[in-house]
Short mmCIF file of C-alpha atoms in Angstrom, two decimals:
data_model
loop_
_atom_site.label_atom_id
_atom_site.label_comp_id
_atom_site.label_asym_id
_atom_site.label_seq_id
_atom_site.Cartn_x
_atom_site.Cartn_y
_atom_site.Cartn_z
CA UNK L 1 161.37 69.46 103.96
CA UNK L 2 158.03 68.05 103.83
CA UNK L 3 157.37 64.63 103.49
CA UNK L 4 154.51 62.21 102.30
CA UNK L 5 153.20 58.85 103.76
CA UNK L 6 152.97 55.33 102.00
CA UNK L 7 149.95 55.25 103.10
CA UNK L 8 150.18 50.78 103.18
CA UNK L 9 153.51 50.68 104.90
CA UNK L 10 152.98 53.97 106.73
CA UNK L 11 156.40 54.99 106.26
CA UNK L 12 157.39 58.67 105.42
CA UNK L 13 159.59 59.79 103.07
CA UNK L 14 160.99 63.26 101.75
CA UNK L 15 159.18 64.76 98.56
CA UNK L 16 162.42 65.03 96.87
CA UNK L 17 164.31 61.91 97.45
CA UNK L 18 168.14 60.94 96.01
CA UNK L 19 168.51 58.55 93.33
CA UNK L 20 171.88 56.81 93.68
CA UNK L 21 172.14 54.86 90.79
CA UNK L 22 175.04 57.50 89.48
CA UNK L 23 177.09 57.09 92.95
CA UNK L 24 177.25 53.35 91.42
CA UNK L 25 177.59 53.09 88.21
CA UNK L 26 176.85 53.90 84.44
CA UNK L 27 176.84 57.98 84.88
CA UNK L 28 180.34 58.40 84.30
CA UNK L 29 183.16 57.83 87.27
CA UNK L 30 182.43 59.34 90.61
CA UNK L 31 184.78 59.05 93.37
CA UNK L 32 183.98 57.45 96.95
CA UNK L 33 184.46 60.93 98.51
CA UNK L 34 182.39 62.59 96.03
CA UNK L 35 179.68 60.01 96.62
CA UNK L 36 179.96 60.29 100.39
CA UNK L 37 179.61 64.14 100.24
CA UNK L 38 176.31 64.32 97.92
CA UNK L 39 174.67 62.23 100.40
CA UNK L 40 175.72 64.59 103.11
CA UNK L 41 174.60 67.47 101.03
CA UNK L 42 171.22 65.40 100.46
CA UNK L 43 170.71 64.73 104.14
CA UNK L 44 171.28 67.93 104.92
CA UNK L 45 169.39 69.96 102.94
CA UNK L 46 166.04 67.43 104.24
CA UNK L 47 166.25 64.46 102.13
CA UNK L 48 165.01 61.66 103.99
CA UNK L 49 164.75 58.98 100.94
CA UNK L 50 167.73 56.84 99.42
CA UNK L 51 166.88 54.90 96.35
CA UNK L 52 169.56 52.50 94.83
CA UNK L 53 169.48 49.05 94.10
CA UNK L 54 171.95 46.49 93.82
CA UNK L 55 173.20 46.70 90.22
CA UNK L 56 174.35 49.80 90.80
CA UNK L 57 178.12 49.22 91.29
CA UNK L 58 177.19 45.91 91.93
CA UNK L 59 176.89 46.37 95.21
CA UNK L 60 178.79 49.90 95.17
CA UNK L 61 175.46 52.41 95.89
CA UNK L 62 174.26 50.17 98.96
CA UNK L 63 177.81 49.94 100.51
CA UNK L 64 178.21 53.89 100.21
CA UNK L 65 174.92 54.67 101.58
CA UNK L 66 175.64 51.73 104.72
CA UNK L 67 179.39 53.89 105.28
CA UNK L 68 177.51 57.52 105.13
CA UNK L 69 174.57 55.98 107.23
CA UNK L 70 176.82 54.55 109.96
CA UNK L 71 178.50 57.56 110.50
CA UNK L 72 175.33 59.63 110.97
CA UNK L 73 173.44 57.36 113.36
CA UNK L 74 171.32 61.05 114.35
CA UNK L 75 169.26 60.92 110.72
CA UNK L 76 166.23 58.94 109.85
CA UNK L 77 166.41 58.02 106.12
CA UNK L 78 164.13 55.59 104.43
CA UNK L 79 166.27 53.21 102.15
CA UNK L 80 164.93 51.70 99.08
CA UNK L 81 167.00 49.26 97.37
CA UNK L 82 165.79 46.68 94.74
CA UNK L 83 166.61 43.47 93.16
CA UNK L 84 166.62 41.02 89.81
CA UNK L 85 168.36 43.01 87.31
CA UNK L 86 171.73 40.83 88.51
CA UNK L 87 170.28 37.86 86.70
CA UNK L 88 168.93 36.70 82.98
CA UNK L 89 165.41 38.02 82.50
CA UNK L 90 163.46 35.65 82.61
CA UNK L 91 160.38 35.23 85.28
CA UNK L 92 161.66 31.69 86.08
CA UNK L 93 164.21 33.45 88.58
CA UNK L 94 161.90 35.44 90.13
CA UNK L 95 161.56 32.83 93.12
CA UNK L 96 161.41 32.98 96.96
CA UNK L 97 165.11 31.37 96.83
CA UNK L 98 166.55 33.63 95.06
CA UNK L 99 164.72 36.46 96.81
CA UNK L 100 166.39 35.19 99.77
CA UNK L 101 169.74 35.04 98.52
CA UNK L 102 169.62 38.38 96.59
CA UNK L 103 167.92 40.49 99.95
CA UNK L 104 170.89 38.68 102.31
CA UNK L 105 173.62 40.30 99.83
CA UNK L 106 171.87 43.49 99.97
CA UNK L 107 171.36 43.51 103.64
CA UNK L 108 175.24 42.86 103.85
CA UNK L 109 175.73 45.78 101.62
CA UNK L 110 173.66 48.37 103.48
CA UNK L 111 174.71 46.69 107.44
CA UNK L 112 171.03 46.41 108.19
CA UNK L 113 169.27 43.36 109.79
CA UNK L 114 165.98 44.62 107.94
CA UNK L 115 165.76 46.43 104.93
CA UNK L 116 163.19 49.30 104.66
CA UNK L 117 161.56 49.27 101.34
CA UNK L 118 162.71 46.46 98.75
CA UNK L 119 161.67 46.79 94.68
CA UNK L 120 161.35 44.48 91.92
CA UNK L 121 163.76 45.99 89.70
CA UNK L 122 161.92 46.16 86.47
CA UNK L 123 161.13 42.68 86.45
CA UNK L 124 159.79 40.72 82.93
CA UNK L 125 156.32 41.78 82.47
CA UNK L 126 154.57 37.96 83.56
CA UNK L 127 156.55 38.23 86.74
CA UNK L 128 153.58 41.36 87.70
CA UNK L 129 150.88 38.73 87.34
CA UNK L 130 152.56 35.56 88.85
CA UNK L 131 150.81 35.07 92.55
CA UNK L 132 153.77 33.14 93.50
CA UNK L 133 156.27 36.05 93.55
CA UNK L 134 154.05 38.19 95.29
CA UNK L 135 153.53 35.44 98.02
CA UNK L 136 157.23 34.93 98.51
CA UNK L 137 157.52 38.82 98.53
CA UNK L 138 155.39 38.36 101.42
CA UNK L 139 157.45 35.58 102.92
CA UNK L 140 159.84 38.19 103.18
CA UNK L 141 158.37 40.61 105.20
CA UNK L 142 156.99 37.67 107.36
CA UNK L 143 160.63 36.46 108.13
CA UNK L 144 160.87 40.71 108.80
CA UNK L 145 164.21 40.47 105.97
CA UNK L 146 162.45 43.87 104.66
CA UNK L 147 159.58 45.96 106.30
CA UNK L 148 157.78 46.67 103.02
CA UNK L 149 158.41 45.56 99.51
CA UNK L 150 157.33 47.47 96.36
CA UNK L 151 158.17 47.16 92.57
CA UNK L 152 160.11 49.59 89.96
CA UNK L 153 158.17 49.21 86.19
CA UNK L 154 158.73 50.22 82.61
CA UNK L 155 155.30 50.79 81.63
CA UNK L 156 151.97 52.03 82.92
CA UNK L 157 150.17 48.93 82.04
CA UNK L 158 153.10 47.14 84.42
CA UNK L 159 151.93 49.71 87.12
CA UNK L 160 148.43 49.01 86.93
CA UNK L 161 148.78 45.44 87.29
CA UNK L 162 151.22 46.01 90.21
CA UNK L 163 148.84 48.51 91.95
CA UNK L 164 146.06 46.04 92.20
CA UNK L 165 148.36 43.71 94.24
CA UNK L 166 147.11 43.82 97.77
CA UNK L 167 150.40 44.33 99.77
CA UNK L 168 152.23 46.35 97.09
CA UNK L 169 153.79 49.37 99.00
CA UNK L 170 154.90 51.23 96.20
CA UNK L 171 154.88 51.78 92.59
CA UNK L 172 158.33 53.34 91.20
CA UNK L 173 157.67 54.83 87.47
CA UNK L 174 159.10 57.53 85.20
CA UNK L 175 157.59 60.35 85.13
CA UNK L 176 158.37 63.67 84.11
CA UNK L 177 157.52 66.71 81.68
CA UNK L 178 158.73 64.77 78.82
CA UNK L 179 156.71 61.51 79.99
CA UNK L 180 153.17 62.44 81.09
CA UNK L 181 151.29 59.15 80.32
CA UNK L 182 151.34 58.15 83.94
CA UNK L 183 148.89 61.06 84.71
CA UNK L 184 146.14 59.66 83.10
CA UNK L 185 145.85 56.51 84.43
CA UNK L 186 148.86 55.29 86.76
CA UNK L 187 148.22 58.31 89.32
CA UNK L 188 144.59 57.91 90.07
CA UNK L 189 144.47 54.82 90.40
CA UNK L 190 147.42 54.09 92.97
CA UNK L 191 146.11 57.57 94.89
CA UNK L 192 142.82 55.71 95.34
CA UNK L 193 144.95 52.34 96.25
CA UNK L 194 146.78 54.03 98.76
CA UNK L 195 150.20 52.99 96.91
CA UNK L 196 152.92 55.43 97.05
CA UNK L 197 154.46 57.01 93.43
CA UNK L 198 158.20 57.07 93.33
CA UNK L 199 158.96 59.23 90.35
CA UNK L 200 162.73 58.36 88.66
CA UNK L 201 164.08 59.52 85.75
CA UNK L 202 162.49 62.95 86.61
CA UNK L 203 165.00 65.11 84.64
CA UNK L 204 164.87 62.57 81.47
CA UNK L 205 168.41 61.90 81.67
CA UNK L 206 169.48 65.12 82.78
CA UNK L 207 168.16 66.87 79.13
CA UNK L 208 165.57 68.73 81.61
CA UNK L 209 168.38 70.91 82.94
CA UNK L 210 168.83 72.19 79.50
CA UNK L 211 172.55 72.12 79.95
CA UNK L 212 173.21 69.86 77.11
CA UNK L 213 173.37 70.67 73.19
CA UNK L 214 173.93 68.28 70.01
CA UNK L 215 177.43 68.49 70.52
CA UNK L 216 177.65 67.16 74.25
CA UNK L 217 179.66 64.17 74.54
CA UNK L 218 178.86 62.06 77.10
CA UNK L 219 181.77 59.44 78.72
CA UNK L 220 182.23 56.40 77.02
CA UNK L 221 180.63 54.65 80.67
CA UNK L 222 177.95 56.47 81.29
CA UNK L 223 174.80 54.86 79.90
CA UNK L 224 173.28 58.14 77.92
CA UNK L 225 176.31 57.27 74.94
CA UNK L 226 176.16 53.27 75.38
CA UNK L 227 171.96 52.77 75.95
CA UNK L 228 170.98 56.00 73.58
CA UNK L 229 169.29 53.29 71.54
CA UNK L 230 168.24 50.64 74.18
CA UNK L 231 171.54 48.53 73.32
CA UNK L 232 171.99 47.50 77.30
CA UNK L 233 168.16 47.79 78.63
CA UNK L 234 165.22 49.72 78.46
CA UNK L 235 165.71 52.90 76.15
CA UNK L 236 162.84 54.55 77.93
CA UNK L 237 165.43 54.86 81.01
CA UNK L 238 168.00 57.04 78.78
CA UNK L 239 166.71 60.19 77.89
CA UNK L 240 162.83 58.89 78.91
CA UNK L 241 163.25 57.02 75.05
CA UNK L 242 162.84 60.65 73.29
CA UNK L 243 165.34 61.04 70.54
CA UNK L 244 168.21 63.15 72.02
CA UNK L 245 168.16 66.18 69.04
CA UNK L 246 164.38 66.72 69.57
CA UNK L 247 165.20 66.31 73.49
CA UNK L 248 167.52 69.14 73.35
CA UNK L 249 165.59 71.66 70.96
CA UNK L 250 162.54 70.50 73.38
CA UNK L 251 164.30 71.25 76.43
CA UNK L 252 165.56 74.51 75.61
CA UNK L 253 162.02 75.19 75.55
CA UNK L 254 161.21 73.65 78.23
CA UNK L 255 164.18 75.95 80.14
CA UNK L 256 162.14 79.50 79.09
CA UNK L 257 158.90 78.57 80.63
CA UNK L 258 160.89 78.95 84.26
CA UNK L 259 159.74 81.79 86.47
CA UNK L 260 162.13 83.98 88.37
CA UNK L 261 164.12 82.13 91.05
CA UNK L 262 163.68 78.35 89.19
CA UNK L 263 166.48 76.85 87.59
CA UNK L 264 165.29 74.49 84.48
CA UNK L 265 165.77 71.79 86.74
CA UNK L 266 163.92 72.71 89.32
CA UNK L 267 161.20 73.69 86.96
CA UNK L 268 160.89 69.97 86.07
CA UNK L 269 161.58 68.97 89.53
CA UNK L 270 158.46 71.29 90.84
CA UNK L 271 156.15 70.29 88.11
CA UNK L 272 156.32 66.16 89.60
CA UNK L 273 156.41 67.45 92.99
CA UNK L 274 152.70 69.50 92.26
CA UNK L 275 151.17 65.93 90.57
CA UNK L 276 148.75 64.71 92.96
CA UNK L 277 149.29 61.12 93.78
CA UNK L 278 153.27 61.44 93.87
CA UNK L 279 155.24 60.55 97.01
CA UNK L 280 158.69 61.06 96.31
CA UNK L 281 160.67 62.46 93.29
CA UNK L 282 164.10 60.62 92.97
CA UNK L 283 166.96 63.05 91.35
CA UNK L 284 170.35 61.71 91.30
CA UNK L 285 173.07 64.24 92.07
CA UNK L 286 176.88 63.94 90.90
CA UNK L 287 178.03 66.55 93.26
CA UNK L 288 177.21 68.23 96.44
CA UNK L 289 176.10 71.39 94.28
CA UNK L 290 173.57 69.48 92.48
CA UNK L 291 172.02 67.86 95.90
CA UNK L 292 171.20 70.87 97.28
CA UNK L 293 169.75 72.51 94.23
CA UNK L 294 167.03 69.78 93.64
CA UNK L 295 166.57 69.74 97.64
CA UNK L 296 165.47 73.73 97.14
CA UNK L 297 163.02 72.39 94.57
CA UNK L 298 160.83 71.57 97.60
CA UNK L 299 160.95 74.75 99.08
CA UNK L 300 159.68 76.44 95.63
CA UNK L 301 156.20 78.02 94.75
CA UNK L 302 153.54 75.50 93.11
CA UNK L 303 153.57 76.30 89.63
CA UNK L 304 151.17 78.88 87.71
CA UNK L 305 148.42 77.76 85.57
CA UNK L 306 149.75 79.37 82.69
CA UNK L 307 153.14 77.83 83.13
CA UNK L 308 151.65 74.41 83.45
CA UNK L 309 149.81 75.04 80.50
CA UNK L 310 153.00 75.73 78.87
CA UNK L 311 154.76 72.55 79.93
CA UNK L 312 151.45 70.32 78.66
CA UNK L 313 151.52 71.74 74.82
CA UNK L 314 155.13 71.34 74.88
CA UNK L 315 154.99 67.49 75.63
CA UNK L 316 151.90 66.90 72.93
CA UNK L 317 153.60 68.87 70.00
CA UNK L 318 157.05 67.88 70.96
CA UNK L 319 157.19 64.86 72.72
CA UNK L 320 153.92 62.32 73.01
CA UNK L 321 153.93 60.65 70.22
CA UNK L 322 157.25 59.46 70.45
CA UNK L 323 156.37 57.82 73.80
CA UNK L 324 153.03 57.31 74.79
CA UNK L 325 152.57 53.94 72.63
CA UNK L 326 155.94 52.35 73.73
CA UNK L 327 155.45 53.11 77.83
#
């Protein structure tokens, strides 16, 4: 699979990356062998970029990727974790002690002495603009606890702010055909910055695979029932924050404008892959099946004008104007 540079930390990673945040936590109950085998699926179908973080599980996603890792001592994978969402929300926490104390646990969790790429996990919006964190940050990689640090954000104006920090490695954002703000402003300017784009959330919630109807029930732990209306964090990170009826009639759609050979989620998967300025796209995968399907994304054909044309009126009559103003 090809891969793409951060072009500050000169590390590499895979244009379609894993997202483990399922393999932890809040995507309904997935078993350790299940876990173990969609990262083997991952790795071997190219992926060469773990994201998780340690909320996820608690500590669950890190420890699973440190067993599959230690097993497989032949692959190179860049692992991102991140930190902060473990404590209250407020930028008072986001201190060089506590960075300490949350990157040892981590580096216990994934059995590494340094870690590769650690993000601010959607941190409280002063924290982006507060030199001291960014100074510790660089403590970190000083006392070489982590090799590069980036930050994970909520909104573009959060990303913007971020990108303009000297020693930021890496902005991770959603982006996706049903949240195209970033385009505009996000893109360009970390491109020109040399920051790397981690897009998450790239199927919005899995509605992009066009496998879900009004009627879908969802398990009572798995955040798409209990955060459909922002009740536990962000709503932008269920569904990408579009209402789930006009996500489904939007998505079905969405699922006709695929050409011959592209599954509806590799149609969305394809689309963030061709955006210039991206790095890495960060599908999560609940079974083996599902890891090697986004890995064939990759492999596609760059999309048609026409079908890109397609995707963009879809978003403005469908889907803008319930998100550009909040994200």
């Amino acid at each position: 699979m090809d891969e793409r540079t951060f072009d500050r930390s000169g590390q590499h990673a895979s244009v379609v990356g894993l997202g483990t945040w399922q393999l932890g936590a809040d995507w309904g109950d997935v078993d350790d062998k299940e876990a173990l085998a969609v990262l083997e699926a991952a790795a071997e179908a190219g992926v060469t970029f773990f994201d998780t973080a340690d909320v996820y599980g608690d500590g669950r996603s890190e420890q699973t990727i440190a067993a599959f890792l230690s097993g497989r001592p032949d692959l190179h994978v860049l692992v991102a974790t991140k930190m902060g969402r473990r404590v209250d929300q407020i930028p008072e926490n986001y201190v060089l002690d506590n960075f300490r104390a949350w990157n040892d646990r981590s580096r216990r969790n994934l059995g590494v002495d340094r870690i590769d790429l650690v993000q601010l996990h959607c941190p409280p919006t002063p924290v982006y603009s507060t030199d001291e964190v960014f100074d510790a940050l660089d403590t970190l990689v000083e006392e070489e606890r982590i090799a590069a640090y980036g930050v994970s954000v909520e909104t573009c104006a959060e990303a913007l702010t971020a990108i303009a920090r000297p020693n930021v490695a890496s902005v991770q954002i959603i982006l996706n055909p049903f949240r195209m703000k970033p385009l505009r402003e996000v893109l360009p300017a970390a491109r020109e910055a040399g920051v790397g784009i981690i897009a998450r959330v790239p199927l919005a919630s899995g509605l992009l695979s066009g496998k879900y109807t009004r009627d879908t029930v969802f398990p009572e732990n798995d955040h798409r029932t209990y955060n459909r209306h922002g009740e536990s964090f962000d709503v932008g990170e269920t569904f990408s924050g579009v209402d789930y009826a006009t996500g489904v009639e939007a998505a079905a759609e969405f699922s006709a404008f695929a050409p011959e050979g592209y599954a509806p989620a590799q149609l969305a998967l394809r689309w963030i892959i061709d955006q210039p300025g991206v790095t890495t796209v960060i599908p999560g995968a609940r079974s083996p099946e599902q890891a090697r399907a986004n890995a064939a994304a990759a492999r596609l054909p760059e999309l048609s004008g026409e079908t890109l044309t397609a995707i963009r009126d879809l978003y403005d009559r469908r889907i803008k104007d319930q998100v550009e103003s909040r994200w």
